[in-house]
Coordinates of C-alpha atoms (C1' of nucleotides) in Angstrom, one line a residue:
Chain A
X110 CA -5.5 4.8 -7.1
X111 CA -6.9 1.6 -7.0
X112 CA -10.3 2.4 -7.6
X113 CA -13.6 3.9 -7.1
X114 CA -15.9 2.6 -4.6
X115 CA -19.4 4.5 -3.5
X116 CA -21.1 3.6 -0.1
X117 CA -24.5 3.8 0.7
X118 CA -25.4 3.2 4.4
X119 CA -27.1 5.5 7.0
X120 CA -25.0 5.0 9.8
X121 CA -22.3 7.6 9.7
X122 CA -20.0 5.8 12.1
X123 CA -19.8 2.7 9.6
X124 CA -19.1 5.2 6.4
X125 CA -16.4 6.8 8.4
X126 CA -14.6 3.8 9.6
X127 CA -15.0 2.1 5.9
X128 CA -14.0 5.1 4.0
X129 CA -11.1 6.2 6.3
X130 CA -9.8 2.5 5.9
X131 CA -10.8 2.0 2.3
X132 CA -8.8 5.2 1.1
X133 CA -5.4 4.5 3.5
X134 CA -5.6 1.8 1.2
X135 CA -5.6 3.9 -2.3
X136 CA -9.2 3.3 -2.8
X137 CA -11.0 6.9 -3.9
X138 CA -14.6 6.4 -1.9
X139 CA -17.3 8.4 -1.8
X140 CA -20.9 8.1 -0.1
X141 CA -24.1 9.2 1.0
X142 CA -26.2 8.6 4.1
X143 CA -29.3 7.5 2.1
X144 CA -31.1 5.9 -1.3
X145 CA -32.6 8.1 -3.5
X146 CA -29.4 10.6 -3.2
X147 CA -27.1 7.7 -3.2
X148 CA -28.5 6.6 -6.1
X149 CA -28.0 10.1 -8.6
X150 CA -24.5 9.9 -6.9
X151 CA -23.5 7.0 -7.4
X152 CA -24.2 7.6 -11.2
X153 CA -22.2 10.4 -11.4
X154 CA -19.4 8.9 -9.5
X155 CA -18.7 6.3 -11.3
X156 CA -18.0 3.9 -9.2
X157 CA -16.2 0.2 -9.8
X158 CA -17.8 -1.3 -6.4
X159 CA -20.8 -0.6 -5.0
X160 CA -20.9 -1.3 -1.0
X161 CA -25.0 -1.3 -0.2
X162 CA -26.6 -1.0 3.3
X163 CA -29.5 -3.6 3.1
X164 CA -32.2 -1.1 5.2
X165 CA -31.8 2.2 4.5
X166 CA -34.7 5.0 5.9
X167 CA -36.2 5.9 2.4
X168 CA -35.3 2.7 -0.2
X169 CA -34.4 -0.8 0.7
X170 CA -31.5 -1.7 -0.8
X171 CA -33.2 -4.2 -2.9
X172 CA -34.8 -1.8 -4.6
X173 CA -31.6 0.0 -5.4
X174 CA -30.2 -3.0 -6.4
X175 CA -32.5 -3.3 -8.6
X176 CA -32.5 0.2 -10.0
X177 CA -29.2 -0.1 -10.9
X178 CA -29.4 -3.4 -12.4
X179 CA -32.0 -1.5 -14.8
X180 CA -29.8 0.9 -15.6
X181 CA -27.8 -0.4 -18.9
X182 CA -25.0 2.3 -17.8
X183 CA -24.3 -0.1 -14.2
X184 CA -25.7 -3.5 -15.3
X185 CA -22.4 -4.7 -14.3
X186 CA -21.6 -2.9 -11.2
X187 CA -20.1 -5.3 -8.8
X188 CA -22.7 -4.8 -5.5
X189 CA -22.0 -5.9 -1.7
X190 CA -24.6 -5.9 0.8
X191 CA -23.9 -5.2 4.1
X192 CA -27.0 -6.8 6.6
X193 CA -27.4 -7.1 10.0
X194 CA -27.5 -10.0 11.7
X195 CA -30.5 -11.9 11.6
X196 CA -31.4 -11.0 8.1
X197 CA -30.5 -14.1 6.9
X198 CA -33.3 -15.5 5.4
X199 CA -33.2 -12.1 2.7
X200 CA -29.4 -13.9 1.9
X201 CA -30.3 -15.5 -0.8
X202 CA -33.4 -13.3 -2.1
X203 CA -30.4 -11.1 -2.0
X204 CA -28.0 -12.4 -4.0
X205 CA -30.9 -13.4 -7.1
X206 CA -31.2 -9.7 -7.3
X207 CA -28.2 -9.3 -8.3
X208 CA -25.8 -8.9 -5.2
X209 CA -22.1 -10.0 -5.9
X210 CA -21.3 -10.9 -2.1
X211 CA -22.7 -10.2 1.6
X212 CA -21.1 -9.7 4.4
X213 CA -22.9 -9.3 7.7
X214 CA -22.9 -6.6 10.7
X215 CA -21.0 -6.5 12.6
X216 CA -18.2 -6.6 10.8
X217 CA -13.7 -5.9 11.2
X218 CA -12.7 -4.2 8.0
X219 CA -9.9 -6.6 7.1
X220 CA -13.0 -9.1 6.5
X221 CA -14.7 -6.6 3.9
X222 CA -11.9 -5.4 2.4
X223 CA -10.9 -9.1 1.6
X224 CA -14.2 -9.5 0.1
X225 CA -14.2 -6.2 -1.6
X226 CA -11.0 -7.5 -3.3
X227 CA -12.3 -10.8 -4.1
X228 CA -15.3 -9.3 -6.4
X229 CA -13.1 -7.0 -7.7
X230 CA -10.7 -9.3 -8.6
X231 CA -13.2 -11.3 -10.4
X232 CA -15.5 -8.5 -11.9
X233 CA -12.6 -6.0 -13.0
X234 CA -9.0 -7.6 -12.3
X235 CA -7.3 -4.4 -13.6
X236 CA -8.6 -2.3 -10.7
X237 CA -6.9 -4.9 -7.6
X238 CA -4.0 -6.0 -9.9
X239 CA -0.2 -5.9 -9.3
X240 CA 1.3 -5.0 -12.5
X241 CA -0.5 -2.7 -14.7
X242 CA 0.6 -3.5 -18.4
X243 CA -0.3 -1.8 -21.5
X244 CA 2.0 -2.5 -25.1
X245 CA 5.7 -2.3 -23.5
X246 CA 4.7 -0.3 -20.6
X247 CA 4.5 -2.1 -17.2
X248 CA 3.6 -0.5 -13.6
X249 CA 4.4 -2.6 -10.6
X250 CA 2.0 -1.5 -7.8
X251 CA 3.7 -3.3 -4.7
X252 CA 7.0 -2.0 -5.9
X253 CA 6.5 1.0 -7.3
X254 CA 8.5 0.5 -10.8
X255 CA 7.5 1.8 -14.2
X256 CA 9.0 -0.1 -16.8
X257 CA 9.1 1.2 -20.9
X258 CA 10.7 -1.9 -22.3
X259 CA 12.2 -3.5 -19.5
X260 CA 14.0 -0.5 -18.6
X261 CA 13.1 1.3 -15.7
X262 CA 11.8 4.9 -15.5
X263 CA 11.7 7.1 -12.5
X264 CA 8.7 8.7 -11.7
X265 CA 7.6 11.6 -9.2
X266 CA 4.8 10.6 -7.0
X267 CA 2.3 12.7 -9.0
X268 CA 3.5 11.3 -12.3
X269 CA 3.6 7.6 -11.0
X270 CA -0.3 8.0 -9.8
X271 CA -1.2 10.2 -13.4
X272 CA 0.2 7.0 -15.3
X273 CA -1.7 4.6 -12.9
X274 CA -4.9 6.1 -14.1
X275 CA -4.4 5.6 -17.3
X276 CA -3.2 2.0 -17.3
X277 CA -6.2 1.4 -15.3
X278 CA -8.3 2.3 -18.5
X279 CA -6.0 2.3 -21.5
X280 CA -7.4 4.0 -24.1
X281 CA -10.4 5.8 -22.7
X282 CA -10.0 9.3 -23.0
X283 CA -10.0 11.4 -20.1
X284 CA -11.1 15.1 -19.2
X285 CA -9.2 17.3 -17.2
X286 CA -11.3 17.4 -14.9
X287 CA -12.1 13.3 -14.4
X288 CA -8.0 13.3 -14.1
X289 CA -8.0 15.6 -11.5
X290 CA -11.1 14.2 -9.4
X291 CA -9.3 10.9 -9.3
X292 CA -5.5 11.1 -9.0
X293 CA -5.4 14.4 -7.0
X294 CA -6.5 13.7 -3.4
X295 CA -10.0 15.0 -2.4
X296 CA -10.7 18.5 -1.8
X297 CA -6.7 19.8 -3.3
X298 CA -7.7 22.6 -5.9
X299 CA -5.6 22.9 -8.3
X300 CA -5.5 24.6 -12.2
X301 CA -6.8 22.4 -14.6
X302 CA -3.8 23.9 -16.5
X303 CA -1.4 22.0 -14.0
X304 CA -2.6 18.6 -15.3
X305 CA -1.1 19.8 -18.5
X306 CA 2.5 20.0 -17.1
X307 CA 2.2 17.4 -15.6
X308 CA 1.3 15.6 -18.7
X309 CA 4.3 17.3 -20.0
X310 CA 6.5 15.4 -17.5
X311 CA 5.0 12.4 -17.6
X312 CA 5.3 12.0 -21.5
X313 CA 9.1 12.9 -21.0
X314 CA 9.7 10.5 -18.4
X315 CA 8.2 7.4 -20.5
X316 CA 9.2 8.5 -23.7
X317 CA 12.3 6.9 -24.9
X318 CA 14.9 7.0 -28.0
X319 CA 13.2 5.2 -30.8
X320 CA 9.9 4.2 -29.2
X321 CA 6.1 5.2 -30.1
X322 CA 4.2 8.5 -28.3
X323 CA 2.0 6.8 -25.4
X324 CA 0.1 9.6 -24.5
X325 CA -2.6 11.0 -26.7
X326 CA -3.8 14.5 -27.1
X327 CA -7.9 14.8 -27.6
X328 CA -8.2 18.4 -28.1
X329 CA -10.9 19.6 -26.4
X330 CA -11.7 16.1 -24.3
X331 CA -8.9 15.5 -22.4
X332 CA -6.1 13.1 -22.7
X333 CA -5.2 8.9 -23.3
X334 CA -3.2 6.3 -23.1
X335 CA -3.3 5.9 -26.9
Chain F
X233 CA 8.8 -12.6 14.2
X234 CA 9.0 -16.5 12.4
X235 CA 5.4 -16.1 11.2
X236 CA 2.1 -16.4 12.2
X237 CA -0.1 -19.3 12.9
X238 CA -3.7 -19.4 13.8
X239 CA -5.7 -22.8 15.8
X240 CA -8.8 -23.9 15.7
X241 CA -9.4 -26.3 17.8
X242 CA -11.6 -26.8 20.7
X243 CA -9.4 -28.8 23.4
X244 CA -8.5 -26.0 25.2
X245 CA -5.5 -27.9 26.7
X246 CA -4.4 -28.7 23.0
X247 CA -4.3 -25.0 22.4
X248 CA -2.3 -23.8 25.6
X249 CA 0.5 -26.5 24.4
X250 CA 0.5 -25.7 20.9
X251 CA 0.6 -21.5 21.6
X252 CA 2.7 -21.9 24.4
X253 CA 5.4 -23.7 22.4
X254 CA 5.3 -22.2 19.1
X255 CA 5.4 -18.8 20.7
X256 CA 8.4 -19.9 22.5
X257 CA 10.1 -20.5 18.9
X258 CA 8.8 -17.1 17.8
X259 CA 6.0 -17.8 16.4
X260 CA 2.5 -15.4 16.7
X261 CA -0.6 -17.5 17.6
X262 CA -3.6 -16.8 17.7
X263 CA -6.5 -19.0 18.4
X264 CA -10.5 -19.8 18.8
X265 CA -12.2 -22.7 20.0
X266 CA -15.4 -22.6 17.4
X267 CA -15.7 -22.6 13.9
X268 CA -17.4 -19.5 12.7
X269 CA -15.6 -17.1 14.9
X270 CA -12.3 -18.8 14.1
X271 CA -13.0 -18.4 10.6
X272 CA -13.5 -14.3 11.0
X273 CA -10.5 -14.2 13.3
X274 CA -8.4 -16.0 11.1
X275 CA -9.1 -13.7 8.1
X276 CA -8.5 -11.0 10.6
X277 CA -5.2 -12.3 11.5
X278 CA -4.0 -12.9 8.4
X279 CA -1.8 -16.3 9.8
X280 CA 1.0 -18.2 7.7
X281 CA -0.4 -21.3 8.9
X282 CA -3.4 -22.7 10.5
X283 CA -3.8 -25.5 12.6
X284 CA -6.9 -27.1 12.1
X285 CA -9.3 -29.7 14.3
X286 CA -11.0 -32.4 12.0
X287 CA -14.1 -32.3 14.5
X288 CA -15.2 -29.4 15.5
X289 CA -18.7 -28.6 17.8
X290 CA -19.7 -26.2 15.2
X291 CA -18.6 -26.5 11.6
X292 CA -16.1 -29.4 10.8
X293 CA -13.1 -29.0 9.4
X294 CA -13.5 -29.9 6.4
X295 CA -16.3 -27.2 5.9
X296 CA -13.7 -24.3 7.5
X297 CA -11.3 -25.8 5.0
X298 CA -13.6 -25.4 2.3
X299 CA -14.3 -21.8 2.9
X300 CA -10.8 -20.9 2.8
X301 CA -10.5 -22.2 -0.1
X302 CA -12.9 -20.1 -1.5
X303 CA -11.7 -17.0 -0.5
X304 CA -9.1 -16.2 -3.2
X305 CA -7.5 -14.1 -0.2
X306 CA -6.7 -17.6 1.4
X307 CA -6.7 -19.8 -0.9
X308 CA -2.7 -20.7 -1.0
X309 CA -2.9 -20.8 3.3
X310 CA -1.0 -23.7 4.3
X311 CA -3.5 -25.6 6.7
X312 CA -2.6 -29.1 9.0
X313 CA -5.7 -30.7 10.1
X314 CA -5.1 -32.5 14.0
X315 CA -7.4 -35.5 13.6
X316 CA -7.9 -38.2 16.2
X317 CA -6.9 -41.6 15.7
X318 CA -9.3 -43.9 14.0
X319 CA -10.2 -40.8 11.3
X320 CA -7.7 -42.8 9.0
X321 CA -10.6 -43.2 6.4
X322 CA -11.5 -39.2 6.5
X323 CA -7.6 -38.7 5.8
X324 CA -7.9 -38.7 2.1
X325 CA -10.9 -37.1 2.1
X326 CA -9.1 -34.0 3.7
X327 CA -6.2 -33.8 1.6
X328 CA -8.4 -33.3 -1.3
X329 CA -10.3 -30.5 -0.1
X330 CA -6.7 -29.2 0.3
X331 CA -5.4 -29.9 3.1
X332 CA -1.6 -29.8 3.4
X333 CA -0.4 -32.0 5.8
X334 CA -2.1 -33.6 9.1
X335 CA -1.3 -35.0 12.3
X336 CA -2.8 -37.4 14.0
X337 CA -3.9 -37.1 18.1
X338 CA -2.1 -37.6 20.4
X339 CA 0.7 -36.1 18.7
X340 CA 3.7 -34.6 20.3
X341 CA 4.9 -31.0 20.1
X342 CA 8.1 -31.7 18.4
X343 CA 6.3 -33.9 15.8
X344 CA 3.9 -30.9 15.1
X345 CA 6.9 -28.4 15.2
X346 CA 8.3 -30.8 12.9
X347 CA 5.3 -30.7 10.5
X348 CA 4.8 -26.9 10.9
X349 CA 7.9 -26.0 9.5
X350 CA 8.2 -28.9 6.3
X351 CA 5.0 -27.2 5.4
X352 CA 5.8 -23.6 5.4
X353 CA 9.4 -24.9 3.9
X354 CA 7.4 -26.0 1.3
X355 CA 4.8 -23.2 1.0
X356 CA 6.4 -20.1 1.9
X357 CA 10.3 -20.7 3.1
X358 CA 10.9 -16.8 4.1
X359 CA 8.7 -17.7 7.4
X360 CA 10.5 -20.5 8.6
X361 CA 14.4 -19.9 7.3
X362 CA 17.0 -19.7 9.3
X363 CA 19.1 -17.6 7.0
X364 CA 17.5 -14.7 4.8
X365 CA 19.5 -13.7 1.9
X366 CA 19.2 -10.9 -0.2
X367 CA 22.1 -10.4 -2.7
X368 CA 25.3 -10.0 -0.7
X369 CA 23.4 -9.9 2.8
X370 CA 23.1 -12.3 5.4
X371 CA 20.6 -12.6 7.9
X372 CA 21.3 -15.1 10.4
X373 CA 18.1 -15.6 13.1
X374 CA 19.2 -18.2 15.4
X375 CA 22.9 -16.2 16.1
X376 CA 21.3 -12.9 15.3
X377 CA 23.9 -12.1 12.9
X378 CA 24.2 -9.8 9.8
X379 CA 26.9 -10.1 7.2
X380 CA 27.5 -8.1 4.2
X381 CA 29.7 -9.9 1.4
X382 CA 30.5 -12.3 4.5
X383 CA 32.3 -9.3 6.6
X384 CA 30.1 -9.2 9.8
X385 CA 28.1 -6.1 11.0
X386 CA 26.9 -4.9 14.6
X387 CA 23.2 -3.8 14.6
X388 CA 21.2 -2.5 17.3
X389 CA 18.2 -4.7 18.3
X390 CA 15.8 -2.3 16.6
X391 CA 17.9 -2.0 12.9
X392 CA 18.4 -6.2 13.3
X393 CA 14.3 -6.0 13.3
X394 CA 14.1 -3.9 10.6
X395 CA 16.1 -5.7 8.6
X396 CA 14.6 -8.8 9.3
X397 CA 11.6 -7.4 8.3
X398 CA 13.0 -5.8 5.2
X399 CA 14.6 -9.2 4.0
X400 CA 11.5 -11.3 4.4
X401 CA 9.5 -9.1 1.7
X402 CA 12.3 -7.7 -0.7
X403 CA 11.7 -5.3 -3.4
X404 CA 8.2 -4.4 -2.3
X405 CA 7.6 -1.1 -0.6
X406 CA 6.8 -0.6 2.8
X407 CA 5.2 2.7 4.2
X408 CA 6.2 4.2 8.1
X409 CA 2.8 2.6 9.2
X410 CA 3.5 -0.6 7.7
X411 CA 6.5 -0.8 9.1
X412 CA 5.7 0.3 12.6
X413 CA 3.3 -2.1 12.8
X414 CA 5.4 -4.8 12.3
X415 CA 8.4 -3.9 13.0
X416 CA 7.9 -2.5 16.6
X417 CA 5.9 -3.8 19.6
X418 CA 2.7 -3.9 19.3
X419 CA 0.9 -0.3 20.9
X420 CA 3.7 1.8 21.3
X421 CA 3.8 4.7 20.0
X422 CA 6.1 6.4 18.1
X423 CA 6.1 9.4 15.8
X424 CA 6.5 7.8 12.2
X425 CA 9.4 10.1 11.9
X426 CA 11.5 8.2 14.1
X427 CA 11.9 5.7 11.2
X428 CA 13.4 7.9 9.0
X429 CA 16.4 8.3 11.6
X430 CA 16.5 3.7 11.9
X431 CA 16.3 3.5 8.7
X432 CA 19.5 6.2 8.2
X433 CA 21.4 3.8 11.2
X434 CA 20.7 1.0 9.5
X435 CA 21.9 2.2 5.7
X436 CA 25.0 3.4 7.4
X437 CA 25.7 0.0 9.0
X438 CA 24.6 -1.9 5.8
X439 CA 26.6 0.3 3.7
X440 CA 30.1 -0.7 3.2
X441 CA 33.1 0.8 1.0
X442 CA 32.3 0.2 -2.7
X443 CA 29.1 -1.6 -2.3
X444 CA 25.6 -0.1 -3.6
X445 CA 23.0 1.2 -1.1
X446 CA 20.3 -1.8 -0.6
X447 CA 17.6 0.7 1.0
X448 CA 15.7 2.7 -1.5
X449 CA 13.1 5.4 -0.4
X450 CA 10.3 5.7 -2.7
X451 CA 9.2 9.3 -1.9
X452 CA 5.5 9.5 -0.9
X453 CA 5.4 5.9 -0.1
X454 CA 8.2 4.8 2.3
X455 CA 11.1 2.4 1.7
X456 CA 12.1 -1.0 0.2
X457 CA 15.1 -3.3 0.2
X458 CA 15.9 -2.1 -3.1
Chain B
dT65 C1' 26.3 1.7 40.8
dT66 C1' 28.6 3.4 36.7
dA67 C1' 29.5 3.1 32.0
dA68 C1' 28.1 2.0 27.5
dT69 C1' 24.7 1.4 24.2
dT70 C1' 20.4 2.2 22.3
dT71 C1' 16.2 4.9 21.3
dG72 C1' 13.1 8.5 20.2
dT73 C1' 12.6 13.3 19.1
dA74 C1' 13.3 17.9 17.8
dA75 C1' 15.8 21.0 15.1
dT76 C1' 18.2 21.9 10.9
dA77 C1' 19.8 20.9 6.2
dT78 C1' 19.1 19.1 1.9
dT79 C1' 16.7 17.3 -1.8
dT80 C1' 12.9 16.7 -4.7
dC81 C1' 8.5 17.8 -6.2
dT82 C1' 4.5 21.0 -7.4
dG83 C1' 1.8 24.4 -9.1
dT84 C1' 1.7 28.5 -11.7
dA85 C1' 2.6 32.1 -14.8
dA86 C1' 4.5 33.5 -19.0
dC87 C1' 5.5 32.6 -23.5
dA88 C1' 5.5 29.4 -27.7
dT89 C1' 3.4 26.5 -30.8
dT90 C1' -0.3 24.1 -33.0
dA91 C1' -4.9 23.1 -34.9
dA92 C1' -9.4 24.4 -36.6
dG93 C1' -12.7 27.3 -38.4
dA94 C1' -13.9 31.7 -40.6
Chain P
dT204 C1' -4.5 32.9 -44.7
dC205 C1' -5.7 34.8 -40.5
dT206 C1' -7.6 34.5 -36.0
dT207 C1' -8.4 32.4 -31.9
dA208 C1' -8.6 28.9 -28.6
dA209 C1' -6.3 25.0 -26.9
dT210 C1' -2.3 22.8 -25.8
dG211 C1' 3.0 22.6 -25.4
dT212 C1' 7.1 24.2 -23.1
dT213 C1' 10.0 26.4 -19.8
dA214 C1' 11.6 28.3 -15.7
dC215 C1' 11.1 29.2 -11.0
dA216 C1' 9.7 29.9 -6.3
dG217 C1' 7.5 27.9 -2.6
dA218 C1' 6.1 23.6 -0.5
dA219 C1' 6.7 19.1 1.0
dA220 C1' 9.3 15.1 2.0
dT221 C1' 13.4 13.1 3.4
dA222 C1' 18.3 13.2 5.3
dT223 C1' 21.2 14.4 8.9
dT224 C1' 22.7 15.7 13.3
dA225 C1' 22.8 16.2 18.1
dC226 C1' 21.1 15.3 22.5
dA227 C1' 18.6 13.6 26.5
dA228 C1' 16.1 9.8 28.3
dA229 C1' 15.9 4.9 28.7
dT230 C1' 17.8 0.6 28.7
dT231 C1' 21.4 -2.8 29.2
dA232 C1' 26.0 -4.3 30.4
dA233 C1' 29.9 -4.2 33.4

DNA sequence: TTAATTTGTAATATTTCTGTAACATTAAGA
DNA sequence: TCTTAATGTTACAGAAATATTACAAATTAA
């Protein structure tokens, strides 16, 4: 998991190639065809990028823009526009409403998902980094290492994804639920239960002789990383 | 597979010389004659290297230049800048909008070739090395040789190019797609199964008396020279 | 051309991982 | 303290991923 990222843009074709690409490359992406849906989505989703169509059937997208900016919950949700050619002169009318980057249509997806990285490198660096580190914990993305004090810990796939979840929001307690919506891939139902055991494993895997508990117990919420 | 370099430059006859002979050395080129769509290209290709005309009918180099090194995807790309004589004044100028290296027209190949390689010496010495080492392995390009702890090994063509390919990105994992994609010709097809049986060829070749295993599979996510 | 090598695939074996159920323990409120 | 709901722990069977093998087709060398 490297992240959430919502698209809002009425032409199916473009959602499909986007999302298909965008989740081969650990990205969890979810969308809707137009505004005012894609807006009480969106909001429920969660997501850390927001990929905008700029002419949508019911809202423009500068009005979503702007709804969200309104919203105090997404103030800060990075936003990129995607216009068709020819639009140019809205660029910059754009951008003061609070877009993060454009790109234009028609675009290859190794162009957008270089820009998608660049905002999200600057707007929330944890989401695109390498190496996840929290206290003497350290998760190596390209490599696929855990670490618990420089010594390395195996993990099963499940377990490896669980813990890159957490680092990606130390701290933040998590429900069941939010765990499984994000680390398990879409549409897999599994027991809530399940997470549970698999918390189980985890916890044995980076616990070690003589250091601290990492993983925190919230009866009734859910689970942290401390 | 040396690397990849991209041109922009609109002489065609430049270009056919330049591809021509860096492909011969085994090199991937790719190339456009305008600005703006050599900028998408290039971003696109993803080169080691680009070659880069000072003057350009579209955007001038410097500006391309410039936008590279905004895009925090490109911003450490090696670029040589081909300017024709009597730019001598612009020279500076370039190398501070960061610029590596430049050559000045008419230039000949071997002096570029020359130029090409000090540069990705410099910048990114897996590309252009003769030799890759990793640990106790030897990769020799030029005789197309493969020791381990100096005793010398037979590889088929297709476990040499695996190989390769493993020793230029140690550590990091690779998954079947990846390394299809680089690792055999471009649009053929073959099931991603197939690499499961190269990769057992090449471990058994690799893998001599009383030395450790140097491929690791990283279940769910494909393989890595350890 | 023939012989030798290399390649891709399918079939089978083996390993590792997953989810669940059953039972144990803990925490919180009555 | 007792009760109950939530979480912890364990074991296990089935699933999924990878390893291994054998073989025929394709390619290269002799």
């Amino acid at each position: 998991m490297k992240g959430k990222i919502f698209i809002i843009e009425d032409e199916a074709s473009i959602i499909q190639l986007v999302q298909h690409n965008l989740e081969k490359e650990g990205f969890v992406v979810s969308s809707s065809l137009n505004g005012n849906e894609g807006l009480k989505e969106l909001k429920k989703f969660e997501p850390n990028l927001l990929l905008l169509d700029w002419m949508l059937p019911d809202l423009s997208g500068i009005d979503i823009c702007k709804n969200i900016r309104r919203d105090s919950n997404f103030k800060s949700l990075p936003i990129i526009m995607l216009t068709a050619k020819g639009e140019e002169e809205d660029k910059i009318k754009g951008l003061e409403s609070g877009v993060d980057d454009y790109v234009t249509k028609p675009f290859s997806f190794n162009e957008l998902s270089a820009r998608i990285k660049a905002v999200l490198r600057r707007s929330d660096p944890k989401v695109v980094a390498n190496e996840l580190i929290f206290e003497d914990l350290k998760l190596d993305r390209t490599e696929k290492r855990v670490f618990r004090s420089d010594k390395e810990i195996q993990l099963g796939p499940t377990e490896f994804r669980l813990l890159e979840f957490f680092l990606t929001n130390p701290k933040r307690v998590y429900s069941r639920d939010q765990i499984l919506e994000t680390v398990w891939p879409n549409n897999v139902n599994v027991e809530s239960r399940t997470i549970d055991v698999h918390i189980r494993r985890l916890r044995q895997s980076i616990n070690i002789e003589g250091k601290k508990e990492l993983i925190r117990t919230v009866r009734a919420s859910g689970y942290s990383l401390i």
